[in-house]
Coordinates of N, CA and C in Angstrom, one line a residue:
X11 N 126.4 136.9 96.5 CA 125.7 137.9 97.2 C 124.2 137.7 96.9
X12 N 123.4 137.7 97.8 CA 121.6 137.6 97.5 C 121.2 139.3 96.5
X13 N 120.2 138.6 95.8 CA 120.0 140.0 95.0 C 119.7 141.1 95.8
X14 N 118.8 140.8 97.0 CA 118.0 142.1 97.3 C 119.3 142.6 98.1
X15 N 120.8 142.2 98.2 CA 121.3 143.3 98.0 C 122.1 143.9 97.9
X16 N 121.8 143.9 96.2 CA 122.4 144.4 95.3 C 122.8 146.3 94.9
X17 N 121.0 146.9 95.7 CA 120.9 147.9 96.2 C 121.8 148.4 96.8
X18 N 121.7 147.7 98.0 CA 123.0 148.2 99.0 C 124.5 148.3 98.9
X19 N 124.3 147.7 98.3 CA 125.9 147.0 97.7 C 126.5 148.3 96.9
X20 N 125.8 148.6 96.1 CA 125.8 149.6 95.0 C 126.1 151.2 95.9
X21 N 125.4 151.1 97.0 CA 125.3 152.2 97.3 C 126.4 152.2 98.2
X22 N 126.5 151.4 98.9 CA 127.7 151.4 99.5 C 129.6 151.8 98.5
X23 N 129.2 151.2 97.5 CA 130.4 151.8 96.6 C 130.3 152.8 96.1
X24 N 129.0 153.5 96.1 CA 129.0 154.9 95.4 C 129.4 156.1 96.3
X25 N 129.0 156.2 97.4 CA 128.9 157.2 98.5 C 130.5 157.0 99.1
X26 N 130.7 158.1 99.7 CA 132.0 158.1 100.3 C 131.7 157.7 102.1
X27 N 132.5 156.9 102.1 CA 132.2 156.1 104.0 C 131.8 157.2 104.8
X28 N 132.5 158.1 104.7 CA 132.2 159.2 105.5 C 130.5 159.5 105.9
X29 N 129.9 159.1 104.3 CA 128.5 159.7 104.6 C 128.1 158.7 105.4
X30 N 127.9 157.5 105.0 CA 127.2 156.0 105.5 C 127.7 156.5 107.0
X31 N 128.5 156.3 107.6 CA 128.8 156.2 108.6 C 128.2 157.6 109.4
X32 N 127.8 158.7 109.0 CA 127.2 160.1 109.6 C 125.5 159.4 109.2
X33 N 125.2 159.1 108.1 CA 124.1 158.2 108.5 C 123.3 156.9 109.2
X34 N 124.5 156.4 109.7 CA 124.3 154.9 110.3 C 124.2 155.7 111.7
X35 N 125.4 156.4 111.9 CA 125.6 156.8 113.0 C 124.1 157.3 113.5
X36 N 123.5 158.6 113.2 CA 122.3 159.1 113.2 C 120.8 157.8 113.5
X37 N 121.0 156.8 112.3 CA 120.0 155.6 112.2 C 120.3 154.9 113.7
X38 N 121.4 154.5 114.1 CA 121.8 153.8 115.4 C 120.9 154.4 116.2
X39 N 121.8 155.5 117.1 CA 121.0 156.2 117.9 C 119.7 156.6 117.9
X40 N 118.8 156.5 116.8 CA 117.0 156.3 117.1 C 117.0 154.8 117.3
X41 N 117.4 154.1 116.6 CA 117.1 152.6 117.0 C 117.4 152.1 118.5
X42 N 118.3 153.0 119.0 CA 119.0 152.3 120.6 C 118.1 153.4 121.5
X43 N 117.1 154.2 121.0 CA 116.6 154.8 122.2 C 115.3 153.4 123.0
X44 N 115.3 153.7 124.3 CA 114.7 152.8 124.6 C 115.3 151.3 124.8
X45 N 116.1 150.9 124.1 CA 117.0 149.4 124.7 C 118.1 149.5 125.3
X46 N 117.9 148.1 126.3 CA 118.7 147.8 127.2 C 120.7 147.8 126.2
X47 N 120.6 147.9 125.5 CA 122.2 147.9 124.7 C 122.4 148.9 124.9
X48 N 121.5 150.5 125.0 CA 122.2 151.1 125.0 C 122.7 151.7 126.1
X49 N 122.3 151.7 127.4 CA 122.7 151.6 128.7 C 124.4 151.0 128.5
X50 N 124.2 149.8 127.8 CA 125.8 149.4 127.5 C 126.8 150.1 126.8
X51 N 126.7 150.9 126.2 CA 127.6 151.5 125.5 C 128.4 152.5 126.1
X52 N 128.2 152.7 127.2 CA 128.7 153.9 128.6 C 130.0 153.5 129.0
X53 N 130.0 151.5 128.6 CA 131.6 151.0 129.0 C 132.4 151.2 127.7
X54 N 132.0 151.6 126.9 CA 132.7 151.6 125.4 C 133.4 153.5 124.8
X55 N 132.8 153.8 125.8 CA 132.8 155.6 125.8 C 134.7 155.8 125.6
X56 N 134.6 156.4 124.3 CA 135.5 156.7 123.6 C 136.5 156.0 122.7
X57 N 135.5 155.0 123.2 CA 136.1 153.6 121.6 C 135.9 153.9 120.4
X58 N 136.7 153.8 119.5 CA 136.5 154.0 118.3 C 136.2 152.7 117.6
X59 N 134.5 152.2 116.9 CA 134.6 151.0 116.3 C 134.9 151.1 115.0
X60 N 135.2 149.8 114.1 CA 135.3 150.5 112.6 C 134.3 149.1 112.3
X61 N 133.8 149.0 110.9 CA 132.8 148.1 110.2 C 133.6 147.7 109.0
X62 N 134.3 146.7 108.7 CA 135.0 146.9 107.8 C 134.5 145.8 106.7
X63 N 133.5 146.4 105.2 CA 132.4 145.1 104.4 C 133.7 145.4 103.2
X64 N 134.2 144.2 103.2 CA 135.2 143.9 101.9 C 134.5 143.7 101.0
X65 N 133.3 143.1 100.4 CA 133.4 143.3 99.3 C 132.7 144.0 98.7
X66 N 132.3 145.4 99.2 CA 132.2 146.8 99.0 C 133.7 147.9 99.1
X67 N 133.9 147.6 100.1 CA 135.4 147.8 100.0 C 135.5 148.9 101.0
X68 N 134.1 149.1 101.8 CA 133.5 150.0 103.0 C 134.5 150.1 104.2
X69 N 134.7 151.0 105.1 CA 135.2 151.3 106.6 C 134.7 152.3 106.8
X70 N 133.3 151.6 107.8 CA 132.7 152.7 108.6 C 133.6 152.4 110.0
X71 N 133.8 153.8 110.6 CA 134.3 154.4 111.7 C 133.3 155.3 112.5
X72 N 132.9 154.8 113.9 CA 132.3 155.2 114.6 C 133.2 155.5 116.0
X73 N 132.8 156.5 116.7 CA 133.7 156.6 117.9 C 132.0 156.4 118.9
X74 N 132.4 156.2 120.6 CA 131.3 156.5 121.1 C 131.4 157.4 121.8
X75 N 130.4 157.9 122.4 CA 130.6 159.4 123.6 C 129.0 159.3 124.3
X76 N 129.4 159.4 125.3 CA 128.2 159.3 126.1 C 127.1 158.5 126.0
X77 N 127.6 157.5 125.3 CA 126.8 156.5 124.8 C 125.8 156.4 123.9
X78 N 126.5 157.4 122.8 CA 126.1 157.0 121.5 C 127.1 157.0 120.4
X79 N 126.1 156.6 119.3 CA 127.6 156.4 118.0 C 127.7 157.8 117.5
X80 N 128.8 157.6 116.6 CA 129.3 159.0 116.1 C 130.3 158.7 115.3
X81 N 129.8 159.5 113.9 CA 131.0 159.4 112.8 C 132.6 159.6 113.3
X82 N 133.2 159.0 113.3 CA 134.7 159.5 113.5 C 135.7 159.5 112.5
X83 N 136.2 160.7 112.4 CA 137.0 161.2 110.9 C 138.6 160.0 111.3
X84 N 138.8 160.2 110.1 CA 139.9 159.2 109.8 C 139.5 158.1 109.8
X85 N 140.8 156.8 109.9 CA 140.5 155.4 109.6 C 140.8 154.8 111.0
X86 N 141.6 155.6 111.7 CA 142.3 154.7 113.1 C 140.8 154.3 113.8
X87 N 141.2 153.0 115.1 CA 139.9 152.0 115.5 C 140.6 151.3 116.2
X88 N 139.8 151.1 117.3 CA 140.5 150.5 118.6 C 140.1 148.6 118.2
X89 N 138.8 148.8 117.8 CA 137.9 147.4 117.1 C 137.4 147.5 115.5
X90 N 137.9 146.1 115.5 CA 137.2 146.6 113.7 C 136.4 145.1 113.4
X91 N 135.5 145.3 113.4 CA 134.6 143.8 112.6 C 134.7 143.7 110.9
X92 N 135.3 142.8 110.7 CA 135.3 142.6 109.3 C 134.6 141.5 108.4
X93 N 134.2 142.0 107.5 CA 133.5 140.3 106.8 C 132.7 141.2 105.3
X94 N 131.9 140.4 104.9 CA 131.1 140.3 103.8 C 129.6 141.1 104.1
X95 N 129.2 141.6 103.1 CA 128.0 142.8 102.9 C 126.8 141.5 103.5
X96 N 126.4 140.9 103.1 CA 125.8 139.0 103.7 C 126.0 139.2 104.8
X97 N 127.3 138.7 105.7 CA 127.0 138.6 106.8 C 126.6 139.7 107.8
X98 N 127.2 140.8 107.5 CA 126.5 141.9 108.3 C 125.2 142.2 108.1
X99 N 124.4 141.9 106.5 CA 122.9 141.7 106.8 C 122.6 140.6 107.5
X100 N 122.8 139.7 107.9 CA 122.5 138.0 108.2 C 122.5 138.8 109.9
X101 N 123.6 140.0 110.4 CA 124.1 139.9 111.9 C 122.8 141.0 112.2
X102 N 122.9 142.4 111.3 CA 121.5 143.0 111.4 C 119.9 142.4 111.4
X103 N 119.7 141.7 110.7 CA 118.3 140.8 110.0 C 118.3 140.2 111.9
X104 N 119.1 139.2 112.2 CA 119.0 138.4 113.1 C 118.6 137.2 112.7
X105 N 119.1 136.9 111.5 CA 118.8 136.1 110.5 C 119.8 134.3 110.9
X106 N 120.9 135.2 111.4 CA 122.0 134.5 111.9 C 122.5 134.6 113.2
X107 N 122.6 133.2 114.0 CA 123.0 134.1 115.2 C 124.6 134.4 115.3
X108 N 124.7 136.1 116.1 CA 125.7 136.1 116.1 C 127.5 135.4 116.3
X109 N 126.7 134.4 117.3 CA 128.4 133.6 117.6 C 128.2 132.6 116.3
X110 N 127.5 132.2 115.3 CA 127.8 131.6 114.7 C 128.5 132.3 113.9
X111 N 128.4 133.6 113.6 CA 128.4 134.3 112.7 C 130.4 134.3 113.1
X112 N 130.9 134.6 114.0 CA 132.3 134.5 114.3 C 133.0 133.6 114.3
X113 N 132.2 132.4 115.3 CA 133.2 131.5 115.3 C 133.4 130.5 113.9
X114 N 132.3 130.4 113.0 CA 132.2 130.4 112.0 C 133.5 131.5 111.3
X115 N 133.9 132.4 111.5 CA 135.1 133.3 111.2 C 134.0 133.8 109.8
X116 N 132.7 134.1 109.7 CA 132.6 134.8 108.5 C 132.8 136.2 108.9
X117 N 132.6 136.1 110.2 CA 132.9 137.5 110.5 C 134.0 137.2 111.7
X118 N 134.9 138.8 111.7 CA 136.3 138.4 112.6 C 136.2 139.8 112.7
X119 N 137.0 139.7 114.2 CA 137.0 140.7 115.0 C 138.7 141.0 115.0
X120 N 139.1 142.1 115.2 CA 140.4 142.5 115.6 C 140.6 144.0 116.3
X121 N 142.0 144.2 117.1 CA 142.1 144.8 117.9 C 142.5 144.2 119.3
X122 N 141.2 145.9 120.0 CA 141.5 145.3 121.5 C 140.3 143.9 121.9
X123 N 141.3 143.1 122.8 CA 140.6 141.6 122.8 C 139.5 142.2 123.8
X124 N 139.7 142.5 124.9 CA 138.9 142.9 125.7 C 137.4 143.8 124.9
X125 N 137.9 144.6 124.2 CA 136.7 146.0 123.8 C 135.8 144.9 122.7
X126 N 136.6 144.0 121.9 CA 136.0 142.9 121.3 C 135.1 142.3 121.7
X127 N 135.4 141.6 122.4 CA 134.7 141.1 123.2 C 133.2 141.1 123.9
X128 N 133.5 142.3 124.8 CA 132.5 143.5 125.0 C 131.6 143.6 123.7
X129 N 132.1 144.0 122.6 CA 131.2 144.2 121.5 C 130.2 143.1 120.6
X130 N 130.9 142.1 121.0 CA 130.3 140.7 120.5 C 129.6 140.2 121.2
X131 N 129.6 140.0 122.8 CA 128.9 139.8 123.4 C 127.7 140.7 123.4
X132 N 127.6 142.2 123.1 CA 126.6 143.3 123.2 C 125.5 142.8 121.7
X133 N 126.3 142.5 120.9 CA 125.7 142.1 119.6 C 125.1 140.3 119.7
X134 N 125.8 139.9 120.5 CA 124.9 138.6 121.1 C 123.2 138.7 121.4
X135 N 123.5 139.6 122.4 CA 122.4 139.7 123.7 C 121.4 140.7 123.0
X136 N 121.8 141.3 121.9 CA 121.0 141.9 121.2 C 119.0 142.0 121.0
X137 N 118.4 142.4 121.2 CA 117.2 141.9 121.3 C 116.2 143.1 121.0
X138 N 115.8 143.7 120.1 CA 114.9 145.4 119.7 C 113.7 144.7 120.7
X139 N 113.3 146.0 121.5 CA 111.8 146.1 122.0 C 111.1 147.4 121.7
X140 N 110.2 146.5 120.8 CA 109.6 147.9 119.6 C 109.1 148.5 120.7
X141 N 108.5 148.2 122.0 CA 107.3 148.6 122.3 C 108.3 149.8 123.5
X142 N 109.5 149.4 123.8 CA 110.4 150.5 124.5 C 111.4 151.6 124.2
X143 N 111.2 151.3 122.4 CA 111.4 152.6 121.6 C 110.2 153.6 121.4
X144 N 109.4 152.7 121.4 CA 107.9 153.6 121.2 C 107.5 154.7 122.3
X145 N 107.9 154.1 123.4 CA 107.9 154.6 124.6 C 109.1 155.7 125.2
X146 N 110.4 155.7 124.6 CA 111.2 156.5 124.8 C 111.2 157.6 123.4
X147 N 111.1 156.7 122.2 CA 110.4 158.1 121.1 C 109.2 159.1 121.7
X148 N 108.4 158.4 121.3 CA 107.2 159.1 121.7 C 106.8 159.8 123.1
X149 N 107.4 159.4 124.4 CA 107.2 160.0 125.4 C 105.8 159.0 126.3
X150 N 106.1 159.7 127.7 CA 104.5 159.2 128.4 C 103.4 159.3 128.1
X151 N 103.2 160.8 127.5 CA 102.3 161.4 127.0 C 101.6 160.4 126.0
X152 N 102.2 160.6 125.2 CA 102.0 159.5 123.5 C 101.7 158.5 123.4
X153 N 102.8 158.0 123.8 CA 103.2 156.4 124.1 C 102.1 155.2 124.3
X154 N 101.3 155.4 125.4 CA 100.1 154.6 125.8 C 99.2 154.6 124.5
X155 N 98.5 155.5 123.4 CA 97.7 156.0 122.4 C 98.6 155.1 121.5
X156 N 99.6 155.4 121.4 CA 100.1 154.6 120.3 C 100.4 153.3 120.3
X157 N 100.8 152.8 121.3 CA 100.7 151.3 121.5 C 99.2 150.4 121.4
X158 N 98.5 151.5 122.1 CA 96.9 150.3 122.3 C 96.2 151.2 120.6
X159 N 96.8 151.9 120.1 CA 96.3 151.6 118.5 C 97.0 150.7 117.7
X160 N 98.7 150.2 118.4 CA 98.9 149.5 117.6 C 98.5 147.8 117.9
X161 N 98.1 148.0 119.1 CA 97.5 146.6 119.5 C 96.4 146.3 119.2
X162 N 95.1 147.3 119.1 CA 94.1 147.1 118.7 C 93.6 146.5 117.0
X163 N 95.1 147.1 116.4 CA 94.3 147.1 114.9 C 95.7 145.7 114.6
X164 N 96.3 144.9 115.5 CA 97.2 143.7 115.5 C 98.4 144.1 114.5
X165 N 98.4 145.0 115.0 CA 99.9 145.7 114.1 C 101.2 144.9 115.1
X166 N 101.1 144.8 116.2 CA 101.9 144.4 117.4 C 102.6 142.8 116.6
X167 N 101.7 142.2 116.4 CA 102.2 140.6 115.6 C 103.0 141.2 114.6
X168 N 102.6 141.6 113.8 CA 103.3 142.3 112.7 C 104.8 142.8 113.0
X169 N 104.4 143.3 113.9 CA 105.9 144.4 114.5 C 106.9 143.3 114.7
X170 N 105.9 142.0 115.4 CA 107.1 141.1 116.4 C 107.3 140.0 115.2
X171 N 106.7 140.1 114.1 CA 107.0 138.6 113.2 C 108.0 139.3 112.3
X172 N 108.1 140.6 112.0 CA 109.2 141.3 111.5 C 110.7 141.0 112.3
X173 N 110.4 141.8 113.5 CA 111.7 141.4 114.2 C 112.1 140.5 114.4
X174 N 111.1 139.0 114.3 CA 111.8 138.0 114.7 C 112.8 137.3 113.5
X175 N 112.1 137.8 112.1 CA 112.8 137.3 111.0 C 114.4 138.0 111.1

């Protein structure tokens, strides 16, 4: 496992899933306001996903509803991605691209084939547009002020050499 994280790792075995996943859950949904993924999630409405990092020993369970995530009690899951604390940073980061990341089998999908599917391909096509979160956080009002300050002072490269890593 890479040191930086080690953090994570840690924390993930200390907390009980329940929380991570009422937190991820919460973290998701600001990150998907504004992108085209999350318009996608409307086909997935009342899927239960699970995240399952073995060598933490983690199962987060998310259900969706109206197209967003949401802790779901218990362990049952219609899809479950499973693999290593690594590749799910490598699939987050965008460090790795996702179909390598499967067909490579570091990461494996089970369940329903279909909702799978659906989910891998969603995690494919994946793509953050800072500037259409900024715009659905912040509103019309805002939004314009905050982008041409962040364009002006070249914080915009910064945004995009982050996400691109």
């Amino acid at each position: 496992m890479r040191l930086q994280l080690l953090p994570l790792s840690l924390l993930l075995k200390s907390l009980p899933d329940a929380v991570h996943s009422e937190l991820l859950s919460r973290l998701f949904n600001h990150l998907l306001k504004g992108q085209y993924i999350a318009d996608q999630l409307h086909e997935l409405d009342g899927k239960r996903l699970a995240i399952a990092i073995g060598d933490t020993h983690t199962e987060l369970v998310f259900t969706i509803r109206d197209g967003r995530l949401a802790r779901a009690p218990g362990k049952a899951w219609d899809v479950r991605i499973k693999g290593r604390l690594e590749e799910f940073w490598l699939l987050a980061t965008r460090s790795e691209d996702p179909d390598t990341l499967f067909f490579a089998r570091r990461l494996n999908i089970e369940g329903e084939t279909e909702t799978g599917l659906y989910v891998k391909n969603l995690l494919d096509g994946m793509d953050f547009d800072w500037r259409a979160h900024v715009q659905a956080v912040a509103g019309p009002r805002l939004a314009p002020f905050i982008l041409r300050a962040v364009e002006r002072l070249q914080l915009d490269r910064r945004v995009q050499a982050v996400i691109a890593h």
